[in-house]
mmCIF file of C-alpha atoms and ligand atoms in Angstrom:
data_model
loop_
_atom_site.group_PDB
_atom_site.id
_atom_site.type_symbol
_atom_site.label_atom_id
_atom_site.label_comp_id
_atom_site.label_asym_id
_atom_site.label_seq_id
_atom_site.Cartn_x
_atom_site.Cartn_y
_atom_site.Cartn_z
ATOM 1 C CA UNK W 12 0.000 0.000 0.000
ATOM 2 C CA UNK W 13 1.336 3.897 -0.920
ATOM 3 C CA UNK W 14 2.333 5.990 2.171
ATOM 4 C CA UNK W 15 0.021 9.612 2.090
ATOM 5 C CA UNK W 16 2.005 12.353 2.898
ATOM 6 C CA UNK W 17 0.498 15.637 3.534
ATOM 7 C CA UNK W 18 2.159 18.922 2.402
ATOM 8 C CA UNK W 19 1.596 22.313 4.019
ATOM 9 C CA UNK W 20 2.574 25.149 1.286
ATOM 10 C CA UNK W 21 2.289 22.803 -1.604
ATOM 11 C CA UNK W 22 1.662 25.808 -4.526
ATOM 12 C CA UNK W 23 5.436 27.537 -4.715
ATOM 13 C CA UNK W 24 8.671 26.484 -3.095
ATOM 14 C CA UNK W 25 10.248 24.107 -0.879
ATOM 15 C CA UNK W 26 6.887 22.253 -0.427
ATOM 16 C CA UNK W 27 6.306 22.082 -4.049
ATOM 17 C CA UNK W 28 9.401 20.628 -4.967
ATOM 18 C CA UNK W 29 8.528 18.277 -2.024
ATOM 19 C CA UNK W 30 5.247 17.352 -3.163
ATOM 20 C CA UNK W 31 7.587 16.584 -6.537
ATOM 21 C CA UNK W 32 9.876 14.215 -5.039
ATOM 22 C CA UNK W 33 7.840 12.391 -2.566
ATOM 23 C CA UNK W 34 5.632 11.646 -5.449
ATOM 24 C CA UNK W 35 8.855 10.145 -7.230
ATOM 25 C CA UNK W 36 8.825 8.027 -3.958
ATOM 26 C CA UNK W 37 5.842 6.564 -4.600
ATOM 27 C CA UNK W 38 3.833 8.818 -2.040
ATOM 28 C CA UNK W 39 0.136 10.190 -2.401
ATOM 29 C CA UNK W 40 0.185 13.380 -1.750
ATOM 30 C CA UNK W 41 -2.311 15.833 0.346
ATOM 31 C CA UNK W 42 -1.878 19.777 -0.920
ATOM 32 C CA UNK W 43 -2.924 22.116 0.786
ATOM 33 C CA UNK W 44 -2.249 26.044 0.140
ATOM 34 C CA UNK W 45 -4.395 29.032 -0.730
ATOM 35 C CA UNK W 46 -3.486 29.368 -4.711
ATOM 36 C CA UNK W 47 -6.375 26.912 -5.560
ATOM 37 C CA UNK W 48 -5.275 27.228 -9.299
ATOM 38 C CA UNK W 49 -1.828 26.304 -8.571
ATOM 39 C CA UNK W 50 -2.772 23.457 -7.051
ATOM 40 C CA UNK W 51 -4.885 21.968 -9.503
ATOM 41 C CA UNK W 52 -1.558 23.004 -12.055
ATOM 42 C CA UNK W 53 0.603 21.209 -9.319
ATOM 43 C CA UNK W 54 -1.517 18.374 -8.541
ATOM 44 C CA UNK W 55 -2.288 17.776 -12.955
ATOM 45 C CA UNK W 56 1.675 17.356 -12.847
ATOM 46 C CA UNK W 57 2.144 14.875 -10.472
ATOM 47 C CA UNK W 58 -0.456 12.643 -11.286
ATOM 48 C CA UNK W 59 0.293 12.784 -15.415
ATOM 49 C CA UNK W 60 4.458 12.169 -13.920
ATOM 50 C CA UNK W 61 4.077 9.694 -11.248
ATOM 51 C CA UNK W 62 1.799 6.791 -10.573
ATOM 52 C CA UNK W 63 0.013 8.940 -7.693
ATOM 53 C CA UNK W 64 -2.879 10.192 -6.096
ATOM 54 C CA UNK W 65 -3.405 13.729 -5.200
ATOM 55 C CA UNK W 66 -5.671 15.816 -3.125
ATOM 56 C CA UNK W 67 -6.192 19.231 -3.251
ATOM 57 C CA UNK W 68 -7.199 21.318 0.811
ATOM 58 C CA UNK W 69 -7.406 24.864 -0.106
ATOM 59 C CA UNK W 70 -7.598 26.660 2.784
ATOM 60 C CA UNK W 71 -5.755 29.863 5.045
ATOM 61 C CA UNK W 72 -3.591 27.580 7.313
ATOM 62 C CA UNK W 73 -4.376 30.642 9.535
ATOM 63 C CA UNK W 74 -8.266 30.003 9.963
ATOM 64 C CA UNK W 75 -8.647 27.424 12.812
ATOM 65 C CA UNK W 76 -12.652 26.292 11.009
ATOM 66 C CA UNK W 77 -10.695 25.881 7.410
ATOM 67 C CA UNK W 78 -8.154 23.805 8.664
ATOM 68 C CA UNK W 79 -10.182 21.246 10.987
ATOM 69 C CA UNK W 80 -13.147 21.364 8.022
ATOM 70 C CA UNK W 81 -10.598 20.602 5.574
ATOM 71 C CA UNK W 82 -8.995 17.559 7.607
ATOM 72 C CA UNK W 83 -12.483 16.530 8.485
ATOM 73 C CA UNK W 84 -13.586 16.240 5.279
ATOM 74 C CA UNK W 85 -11.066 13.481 4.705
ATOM 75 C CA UNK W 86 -12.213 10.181 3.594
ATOM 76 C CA UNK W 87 -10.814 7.519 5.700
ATOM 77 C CA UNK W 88 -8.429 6.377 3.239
ATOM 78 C CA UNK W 89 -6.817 10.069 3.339
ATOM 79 C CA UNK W 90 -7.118 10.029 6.886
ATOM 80 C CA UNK W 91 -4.081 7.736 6.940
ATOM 81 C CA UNK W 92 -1.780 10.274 6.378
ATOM 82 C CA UNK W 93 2.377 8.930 7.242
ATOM 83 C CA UNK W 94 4.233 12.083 6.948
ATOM 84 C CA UNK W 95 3.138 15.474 7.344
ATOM 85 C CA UNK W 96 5.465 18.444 6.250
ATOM 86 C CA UNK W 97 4.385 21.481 8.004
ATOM 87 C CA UNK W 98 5.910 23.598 5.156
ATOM 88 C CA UNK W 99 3.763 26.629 5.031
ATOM 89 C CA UNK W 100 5.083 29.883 6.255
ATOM 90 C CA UNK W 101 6.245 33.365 5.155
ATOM 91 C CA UNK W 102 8.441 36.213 6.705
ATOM 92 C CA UNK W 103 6.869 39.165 6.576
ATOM 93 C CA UNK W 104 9.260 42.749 6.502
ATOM 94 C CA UNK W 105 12.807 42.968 7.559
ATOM 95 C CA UNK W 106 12.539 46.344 9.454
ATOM 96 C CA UNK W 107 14.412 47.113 12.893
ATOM 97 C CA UNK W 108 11.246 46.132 15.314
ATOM 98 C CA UNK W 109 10.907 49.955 15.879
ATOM 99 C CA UNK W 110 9.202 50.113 12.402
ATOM 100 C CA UNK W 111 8.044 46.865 11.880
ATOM 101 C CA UNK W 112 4.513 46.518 11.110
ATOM 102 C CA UNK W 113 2.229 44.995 13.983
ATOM 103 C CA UNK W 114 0.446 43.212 10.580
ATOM 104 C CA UNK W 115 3.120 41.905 9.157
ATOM 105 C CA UNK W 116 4.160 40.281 12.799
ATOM 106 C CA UNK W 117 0.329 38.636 12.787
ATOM 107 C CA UNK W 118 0.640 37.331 9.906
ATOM 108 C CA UNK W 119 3.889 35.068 10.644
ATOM 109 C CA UNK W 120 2.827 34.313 14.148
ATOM 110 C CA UNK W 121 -0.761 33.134 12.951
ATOM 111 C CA UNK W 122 1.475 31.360 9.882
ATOM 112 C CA UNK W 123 4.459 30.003 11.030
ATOM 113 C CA UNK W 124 3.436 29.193 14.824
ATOM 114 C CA UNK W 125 -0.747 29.554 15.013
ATOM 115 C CA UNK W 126 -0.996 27.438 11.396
ATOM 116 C CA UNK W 127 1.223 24.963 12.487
ATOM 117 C CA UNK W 128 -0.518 24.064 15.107
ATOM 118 C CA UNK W 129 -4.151 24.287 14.301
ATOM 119 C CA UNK W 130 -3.006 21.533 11.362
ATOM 120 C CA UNK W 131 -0.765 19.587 13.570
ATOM 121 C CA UNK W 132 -3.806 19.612 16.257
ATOM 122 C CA UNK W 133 -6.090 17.600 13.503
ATOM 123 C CA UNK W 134 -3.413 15.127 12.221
ATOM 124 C CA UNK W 135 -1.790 13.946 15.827
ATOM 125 C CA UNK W 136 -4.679 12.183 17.033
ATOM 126 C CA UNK W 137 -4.729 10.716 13.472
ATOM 127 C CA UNK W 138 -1.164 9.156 13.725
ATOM 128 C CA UNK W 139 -2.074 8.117 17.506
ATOM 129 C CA UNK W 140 -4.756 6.107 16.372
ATOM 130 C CA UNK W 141 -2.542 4.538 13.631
ATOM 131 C CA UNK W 142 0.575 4.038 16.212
ATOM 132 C CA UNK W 143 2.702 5.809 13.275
ATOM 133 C CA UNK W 144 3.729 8.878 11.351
ATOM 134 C CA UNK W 145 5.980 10.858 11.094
ATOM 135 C CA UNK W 146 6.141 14.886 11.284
ATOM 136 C CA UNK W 147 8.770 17.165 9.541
ATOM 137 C CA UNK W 148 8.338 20.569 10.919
ATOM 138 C CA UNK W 149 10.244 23.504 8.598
ATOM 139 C CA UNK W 150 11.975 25.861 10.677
ATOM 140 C CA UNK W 151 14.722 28.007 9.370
ATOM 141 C CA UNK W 152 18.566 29.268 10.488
ATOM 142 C CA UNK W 153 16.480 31.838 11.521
ATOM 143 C CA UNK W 154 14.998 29.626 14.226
ATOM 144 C CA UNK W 155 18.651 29.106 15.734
ATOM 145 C CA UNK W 156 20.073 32.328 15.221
ATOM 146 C CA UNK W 157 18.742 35.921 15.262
ATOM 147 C CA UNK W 158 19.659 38.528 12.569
ATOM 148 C CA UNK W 159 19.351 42.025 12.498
ATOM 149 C CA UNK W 160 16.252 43.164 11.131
ATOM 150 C CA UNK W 161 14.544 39.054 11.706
ATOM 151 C CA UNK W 162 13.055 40.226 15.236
ATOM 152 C CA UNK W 163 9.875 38.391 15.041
ATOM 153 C CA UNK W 164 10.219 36.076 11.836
ATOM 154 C CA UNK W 165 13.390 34.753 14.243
ATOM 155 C CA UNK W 166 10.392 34.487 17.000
ATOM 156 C CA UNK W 167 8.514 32.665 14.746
ATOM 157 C CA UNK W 168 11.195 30.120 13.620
ATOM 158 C CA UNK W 169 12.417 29.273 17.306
ATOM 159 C CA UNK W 170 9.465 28.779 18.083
ATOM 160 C CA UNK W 171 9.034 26.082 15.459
ATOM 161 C CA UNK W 172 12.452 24.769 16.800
ATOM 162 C CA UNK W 173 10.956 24.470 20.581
ATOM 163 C CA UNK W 174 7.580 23.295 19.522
ATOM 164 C CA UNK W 175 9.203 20.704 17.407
ATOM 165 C CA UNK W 176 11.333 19.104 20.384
ATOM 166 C CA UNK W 177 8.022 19.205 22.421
ATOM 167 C CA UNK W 178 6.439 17.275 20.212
ATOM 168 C CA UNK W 179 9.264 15.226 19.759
ATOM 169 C CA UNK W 180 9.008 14.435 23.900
ATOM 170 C CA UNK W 181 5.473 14.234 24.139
ATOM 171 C CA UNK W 182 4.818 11.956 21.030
ATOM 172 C CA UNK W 183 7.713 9.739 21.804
ATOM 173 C CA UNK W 184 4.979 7.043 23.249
ATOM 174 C CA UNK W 185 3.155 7.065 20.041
ATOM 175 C CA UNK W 186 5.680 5.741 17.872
ATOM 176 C CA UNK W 187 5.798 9.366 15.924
ATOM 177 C CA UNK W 188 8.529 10.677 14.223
ATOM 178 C CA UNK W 189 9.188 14.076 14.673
ATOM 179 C CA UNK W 190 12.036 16.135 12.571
ATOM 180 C CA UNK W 191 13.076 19.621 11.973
ATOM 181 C CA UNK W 192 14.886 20.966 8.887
ATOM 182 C CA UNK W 193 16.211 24.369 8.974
ATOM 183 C CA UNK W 194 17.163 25.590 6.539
ATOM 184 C CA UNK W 195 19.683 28.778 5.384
ATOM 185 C CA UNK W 196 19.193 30.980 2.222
ATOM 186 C CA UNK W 197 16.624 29.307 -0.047
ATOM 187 C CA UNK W 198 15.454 31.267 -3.500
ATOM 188 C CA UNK W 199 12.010 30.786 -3.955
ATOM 189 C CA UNK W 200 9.032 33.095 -3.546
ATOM 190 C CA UNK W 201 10.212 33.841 0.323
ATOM 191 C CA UNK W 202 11.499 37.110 -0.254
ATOM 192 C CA UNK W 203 9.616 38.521 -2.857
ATOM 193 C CA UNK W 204 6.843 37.831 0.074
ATOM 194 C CA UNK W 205 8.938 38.735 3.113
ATOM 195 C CA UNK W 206 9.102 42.477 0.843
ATOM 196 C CA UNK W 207 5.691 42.790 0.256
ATOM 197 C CA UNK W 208 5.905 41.561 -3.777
ATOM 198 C CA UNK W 209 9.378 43.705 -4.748
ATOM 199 C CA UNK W 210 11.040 41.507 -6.948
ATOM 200 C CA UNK W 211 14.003 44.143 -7.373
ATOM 201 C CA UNK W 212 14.429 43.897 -3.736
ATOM 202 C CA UNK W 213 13.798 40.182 -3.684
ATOM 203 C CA UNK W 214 16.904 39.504 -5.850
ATOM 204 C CA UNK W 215 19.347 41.292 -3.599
ATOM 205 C CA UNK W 216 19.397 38.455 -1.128
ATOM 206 C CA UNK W 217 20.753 36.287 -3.754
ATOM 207 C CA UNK W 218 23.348 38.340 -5.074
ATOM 208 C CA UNK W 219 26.724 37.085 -5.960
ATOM 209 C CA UNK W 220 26.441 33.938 -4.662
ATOM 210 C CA UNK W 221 24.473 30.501 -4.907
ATOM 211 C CA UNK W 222 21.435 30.026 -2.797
ATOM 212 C CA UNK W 223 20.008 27.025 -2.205
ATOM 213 C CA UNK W 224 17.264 25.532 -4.282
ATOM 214 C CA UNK W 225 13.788 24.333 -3.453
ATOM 215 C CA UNK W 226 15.117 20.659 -4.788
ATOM 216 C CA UNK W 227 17.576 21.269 -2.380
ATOM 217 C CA UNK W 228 15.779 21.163 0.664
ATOM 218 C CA UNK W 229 12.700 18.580 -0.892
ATOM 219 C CA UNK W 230 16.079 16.383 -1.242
ATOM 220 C CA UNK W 231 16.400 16.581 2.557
ATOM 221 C CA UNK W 232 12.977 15.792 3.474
ATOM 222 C CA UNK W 233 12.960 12.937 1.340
ATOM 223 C CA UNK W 234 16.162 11.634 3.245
ATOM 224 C CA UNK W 235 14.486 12.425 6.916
ATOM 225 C CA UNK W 236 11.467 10.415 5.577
ATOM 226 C CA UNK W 237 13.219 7.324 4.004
ATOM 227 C CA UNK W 238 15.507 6.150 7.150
ATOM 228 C CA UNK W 239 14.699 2.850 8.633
ATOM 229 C CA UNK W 240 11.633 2.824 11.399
ATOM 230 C CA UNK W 241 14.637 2.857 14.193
ATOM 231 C CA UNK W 242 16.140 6.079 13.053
ATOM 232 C CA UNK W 243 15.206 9.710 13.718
ATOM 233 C CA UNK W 244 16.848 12.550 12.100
ATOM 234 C CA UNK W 245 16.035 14.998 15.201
ATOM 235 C CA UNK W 246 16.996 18.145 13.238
ATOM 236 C CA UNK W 247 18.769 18.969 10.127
ATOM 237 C CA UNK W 248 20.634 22.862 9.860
ATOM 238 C CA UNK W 249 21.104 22.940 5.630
ATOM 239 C CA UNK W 250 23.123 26.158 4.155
ATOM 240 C CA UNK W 251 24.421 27.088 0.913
ATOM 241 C CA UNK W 252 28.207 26.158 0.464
ATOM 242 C CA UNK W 253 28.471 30.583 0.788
ATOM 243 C CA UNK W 254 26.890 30.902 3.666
ATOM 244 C CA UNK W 255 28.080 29.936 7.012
ATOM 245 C CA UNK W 256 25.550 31.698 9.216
ATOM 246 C CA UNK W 257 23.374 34.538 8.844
ATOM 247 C CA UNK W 258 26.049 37.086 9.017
ATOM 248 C CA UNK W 259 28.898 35.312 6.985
ATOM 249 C CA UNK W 260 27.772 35.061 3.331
ATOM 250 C CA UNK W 261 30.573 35.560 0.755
ATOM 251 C CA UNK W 262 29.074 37.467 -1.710
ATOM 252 C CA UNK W 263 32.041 36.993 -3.765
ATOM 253 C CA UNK W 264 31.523 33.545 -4.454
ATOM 254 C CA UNK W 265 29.600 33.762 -7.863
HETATM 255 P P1 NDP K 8 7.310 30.348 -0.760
HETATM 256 O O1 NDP K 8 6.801 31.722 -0.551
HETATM 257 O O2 NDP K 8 7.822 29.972 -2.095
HETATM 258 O O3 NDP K 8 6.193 29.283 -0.319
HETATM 259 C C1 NDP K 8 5.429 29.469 0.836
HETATM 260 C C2 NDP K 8 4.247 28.503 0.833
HETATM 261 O O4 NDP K 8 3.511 28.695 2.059
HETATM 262 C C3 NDP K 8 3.296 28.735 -0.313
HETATM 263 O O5 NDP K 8 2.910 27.512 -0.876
HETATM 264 C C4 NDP K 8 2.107 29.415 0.339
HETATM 265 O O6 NDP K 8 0.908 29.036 -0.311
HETATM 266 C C5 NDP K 8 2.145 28.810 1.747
HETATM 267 N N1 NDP K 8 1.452 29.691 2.678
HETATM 268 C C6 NDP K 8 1.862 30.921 3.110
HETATM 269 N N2 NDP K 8 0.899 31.478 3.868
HETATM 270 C C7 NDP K 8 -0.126 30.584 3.918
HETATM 271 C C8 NDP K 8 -1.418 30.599 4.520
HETATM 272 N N3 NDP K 8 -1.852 31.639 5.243
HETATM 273 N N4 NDP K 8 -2.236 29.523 4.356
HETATM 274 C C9 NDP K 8 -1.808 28.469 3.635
HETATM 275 N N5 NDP K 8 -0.605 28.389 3.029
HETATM 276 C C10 NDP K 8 0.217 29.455 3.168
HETATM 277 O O7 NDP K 8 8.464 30.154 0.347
HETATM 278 P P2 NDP K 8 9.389 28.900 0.746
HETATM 279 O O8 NDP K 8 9.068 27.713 -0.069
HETATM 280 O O9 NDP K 8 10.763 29.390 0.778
HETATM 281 O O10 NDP K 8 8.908 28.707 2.252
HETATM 282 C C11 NDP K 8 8.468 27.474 2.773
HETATM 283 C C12 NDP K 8 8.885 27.369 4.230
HETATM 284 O O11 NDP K 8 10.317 27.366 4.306
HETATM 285 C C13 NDP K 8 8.445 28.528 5.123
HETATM 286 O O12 NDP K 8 8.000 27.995 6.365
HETATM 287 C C14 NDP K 8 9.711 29.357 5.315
HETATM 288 O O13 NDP K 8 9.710 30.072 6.508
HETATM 289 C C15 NDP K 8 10.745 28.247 5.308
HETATM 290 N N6 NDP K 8 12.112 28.680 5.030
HETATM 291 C C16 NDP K 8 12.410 29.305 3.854
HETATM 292 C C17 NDP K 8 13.722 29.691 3.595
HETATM 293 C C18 NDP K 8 14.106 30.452 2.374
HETATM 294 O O14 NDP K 8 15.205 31.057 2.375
HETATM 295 N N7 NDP K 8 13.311 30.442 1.303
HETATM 296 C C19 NDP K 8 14.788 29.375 4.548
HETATM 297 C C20 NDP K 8 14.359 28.746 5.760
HETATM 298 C C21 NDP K 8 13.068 28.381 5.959
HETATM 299 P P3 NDP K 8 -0.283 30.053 -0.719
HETATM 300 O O15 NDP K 8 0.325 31.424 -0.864
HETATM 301 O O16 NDP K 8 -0.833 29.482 -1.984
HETATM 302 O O17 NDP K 8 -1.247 29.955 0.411
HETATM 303 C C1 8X3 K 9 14.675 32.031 5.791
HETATM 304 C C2 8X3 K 9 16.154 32.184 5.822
HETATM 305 O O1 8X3 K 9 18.048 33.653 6.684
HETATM 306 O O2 8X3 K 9 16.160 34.767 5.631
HETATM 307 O O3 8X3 K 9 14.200 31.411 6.954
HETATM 308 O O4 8X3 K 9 15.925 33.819 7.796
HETATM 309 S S1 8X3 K 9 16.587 33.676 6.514
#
C-alpha cells in the first residue's frame, strides 16, 4: 500500500518541490495552500508524472474552522496520512522592530506558529490512532540564530524549533517521528513575500552567490522520511556552500 504524505505550502517552493519528489517516492500526496489554481496546475503534474494520487485542501492555514473542516472532510483512506510536512510559512518585513509593522508580525505568528498548530492539532490524534507517522516541521537558520532586522520572523522560527522538540518528547509514546529541517538561504518566492511583492528587492538576497534551491531542501525531506523505522533525524541545519551563518555570506563567491 502507498504511504500519504500531507504537504503544508504545496503551490510555490520548498513544499512544491517536495510534493515533486515524494511523489517520485511513490507517495500520495495531500496539498494544501491558498493558490487553488496552482494546485490543480501542481496536482495535474504529479499525477500525469508519477503513478500517484493527489488531493487538493485549499484553505488559510491561519483560519482554525478551514483547517479542521478541511482535515475533516477526509475520507478515511486520506485520513491515513504517514508524513506530514508542516511547510507553510512566510516572513513578513525585515525592518528594525521599531518600524516593523504589527500586521506583518500577525501574519507570521498566525502562519508560522498559530498554522502549524491548528493543522498539527487535527493530524496527531490521526497518527495516535494509527501508532505511526511521522512529522517534519520547517523551521529556518532563523529559528537558531537571530539577525538584524529578523526580530519576530526569528520568534517565529524558534518557536518552530521548541515546539518541534516538544512534540518530539510528548509523542515519543506514540511511535511518531518528529524532525526539523532548517534551513539557510533558499530562493524561492520567500522574499519577494517577506518584501511585500518587490522583486528588485527580492533579488538582492541572492546576489553574488548561490542560494540554495527548493530541490535542495525537498532532497532533505525525502532523506528524513526514508531512514529505517529505528532512526530519527532529530533536526537537520542545511546552508548554501556561501553561507556559514546569517552574518557570513561571501558574496564573492559567484
Ligand atoms: P514560498 O513563498 O515559495 O512558499 C510558501 C508557501 O507557504 C506557499 O505555498 C504558500 O501558499 C504557503 N502559505 C503561506 N501562507 C499561507 C497561509 N496563510 N495559508 C496556507 N498556506 C500558506 O516560500 P518557501 O518555499 O521558501 O517557504 C516554505 C517554508 O520554508 C516557510 O516555512 C519558510 O519560513 C521556510 N524557510 C524558507 C527559507 C528560504 O530562504 N526560502 C529558509 C528557511 C526556511 P499560498 O500562498 O498558496 O497559500
Ligand atoms: C529564511 C532564511 O536567513 O532569511 O528562513 O531567515 S533567513
Amino acid at each position: 500500500m502507498k504511504k500519504i504524505a500531507l504537504i503544508t505550502g504545496a503551490s510555490s517552493g520548498i513544499g512544491k518541490a517536495t510534493a515533486n519528489q515524494l511523489a517520485e517516492q511513490n507517495y500520495d500526496l495531500i496539498i494544501t495552500g491558498r493558490r487553488k489554481t496552482r494546485l490543480e496546475t501542481l496536482a495535474a503534474e504529479l499525477q500525469s508524472n508519477n503513478n500517484c494520487s493527489v488531493l487538493i485542501l485549499n484553505f488559510d492555514i491561519r483560519n482554525k474552522q478551514e483547517v479542521n473542516q478541511a482535515i475533516d472532510s477526509l475520507t478515511d483512506k486520506w485520513k491515513e496520512i504517514d508524513v506530514l510536512v508542516n511547510n507553510a510559512g512566510l516572513a513578513a518585513g525585515a525592518e528594525p522592530i521599531q518600524n516593523a509593522l504589527i500586521d506583518d508580525w500577525e501574519r507570521m505568528i498566525d502562519t508560522n506558529i498559530k498554522g502549524l498548530l491548528y493543522i498539527s492539532k487535527k493530524v496527531i490524534p490521526l497518527m495516535i490512532e494509527r501508532k505511526r507517522g511521522h512529522i517534519v516541521n520547517i523551521g529556518s537558520v532563523a529559528g537558531k540564530q537571530v539577525y538584524a532586522n529578523g526580530n519576530v520572523y526569528c520568534g517565529t522560527k524558534h518557536a518552530v524549533d521548541a515546539i518541534t522538540q516538544g512534540m518530539r518528547i510528548d509523542l515519543l509514546k506514540h511511535g511518531i517521528k518528529v524532525s526539523q529541517i532548517a534551513p539557510g538561504a533558499v530562493e524561492t518566492e520567500f522574499s519577494i513575500v517577506r518584501f511585500h511583492g518587490n522583486e528588485d528587492k527580492a533579488k538582492q538576497v541572492y546576489k553574488g552567490f548561490e542560494p540554495l534551491y527548493a530541490n535542495d531542501i525537498a532532497d532533505t525531506v525525502v532523506f528524513v522520511v526514508t531512514r529505517p523505522q529505528h532512526v530519527n533525524i532529530n533536526d537537520m541545519l542545511i546552508m548554501p556552500t556561501s553561507q556559514a551563518s546569517p552574518y557570513y555570506l561571501d558574496r564573492e563567491a559567484q
